[in-house]
């Protein structure tokens, strides 16, 4: 009897063996490749590169994925590699070097323009061209990123500064809240001879300075008489100089002057 039971037991074990293998085979067949559910690998802008943030973004872009089965590695500012946990019950294992690469960008922490644009009085500029003003801003505010700026309402004395749309550095500035900058435009001086072309004043009633100046203006309509002065006066002539710090004419060098002539009469 014992021998018979032993034989029957052996037959039972032999019969059970293939069934168990089939069951195991079926269990393995339920695993799937991670690539079948991780189809969107470009995650877009992320708040940071922390693992939790990246996994949440993966889930957001790939609704059917089981993020608890994932392992991240080689995390940089722009990408990370995704593989599967050991003994995963959901996904097939991924061999080393075959991890799935995902891409993203880390959203910059923007700051207010006023933190970098602290000096708003730029002093004297050569002109009011946008390029010149931008350079003046940079010269006075070393930390500012000038490629992120927009100028508007430019006048001879001021301009408004705002931020480019979609700036990666500065927060946007609401209309009407632009930062006002001030400056002065350096005058382009000219030679007095360009305006004082007629030096023969003709007959004047006397050789007082006021009379000579009036005669110069009468003969040379474009002369700015507030920018000139009369020097040494002779009986029939006088020396005309440009005032120091003139905003119109170049000051003569080496005591040079323009000599005007006249005669006294009624």
PDB file of N, CA and C in Angstrom, residues 38 65 128 147 153 160 204 231 243:
ATOM      1  N   UNK A  38       5.165  55.232 -21.074  1.00  0.00           N
ATOM      2  CA  UNK A  38       5.952  56.469 -21.001  1.00  0.00           C
ATOM      3  C   UNK A  38       6.245  56.906 -22.434  1.00  0.00           C
ATOM      4  N   UNK A  65       0.739  55.808 -16.439  1.00  0.00           N
ATOM      5  CA  UNK A  65       1.966  55.306 -15.828  1.00  0.00           C
ATOM      6  C   UNK A  65       1.813  55.142 -14.317  1.00  0.00           C
ATOM      7  N   UNK A 128      20.115 110.627 -27.686  1.00  0.00           N
ATOM      8  CA  UNK A 128      18.985 109.923 -27.086  1.00  0.00           C
ATOM      9  C   UNK A 128      18.613 108.653 -27.860  1.00  0.00           C
ATOM     10  N   UNK A 147      19.574  92.799 -22.329  1.00  0.00           N
ATOM     11  CA  UNK A 147      18.812  92.137 -23.389  1.00  0.00           C
ATOM     12  C   UNK A 147      17.360  91.888 -22.991  1.00  0.00           C
ATOM     13  N   UNK A 153       8.632 105.886 -24.631  1.00  0.00           N
ATOM     14  CA  UNK A 153       8.442 107.293 -24.241  1.00  0.00           C
ATOM     15  C   UNK A 153       9.770 108.038 -24.111  1.00  0.00           C
ATOM     16  N   UNK A 160      11.168 105.570 -20.400  1.00  0.00           N
ATOM     17  CA  UNK A 160      10.565 104.579 -19.512  1.00  0.00           C
ATOM     18  C   UNK A 160      11.129 103.202 -19.845  1.00  0.00           C
ATOM     19  N   UNK A 204      27.815 151.669 -37.837  1.00  0.00           N
ATOM     20  CA  UNK A 204      27.086 151.591 -36.567  1.00  0.00           C
ATOM     21  C   UNK A 204      27.244 152.918 -35.835  1.00  0.00           C
ATOM     22  N   UNK A 231      35.296 141.078 -27.234  1.00  0.00           N
ATOM     23  CA  UNK A 231      36.578 141.224 -26.553  1.00  0.00           C
ATOM     24  C   UNK A 231      37.174 142.601 -26.794  1.00  0.00           C
ATOM     25  N   UNK A 243      31.510 132.274 -25.457  1.00  0.00           N
ATOM     26  CA  UNK A 243      31.505 132.209 -23.995  1.00  0.00           C
ATOM     27  C   UNK A 243      31.947 130.829 -23.499  1.00  0.00           C
TER      28      UNK A 243
END
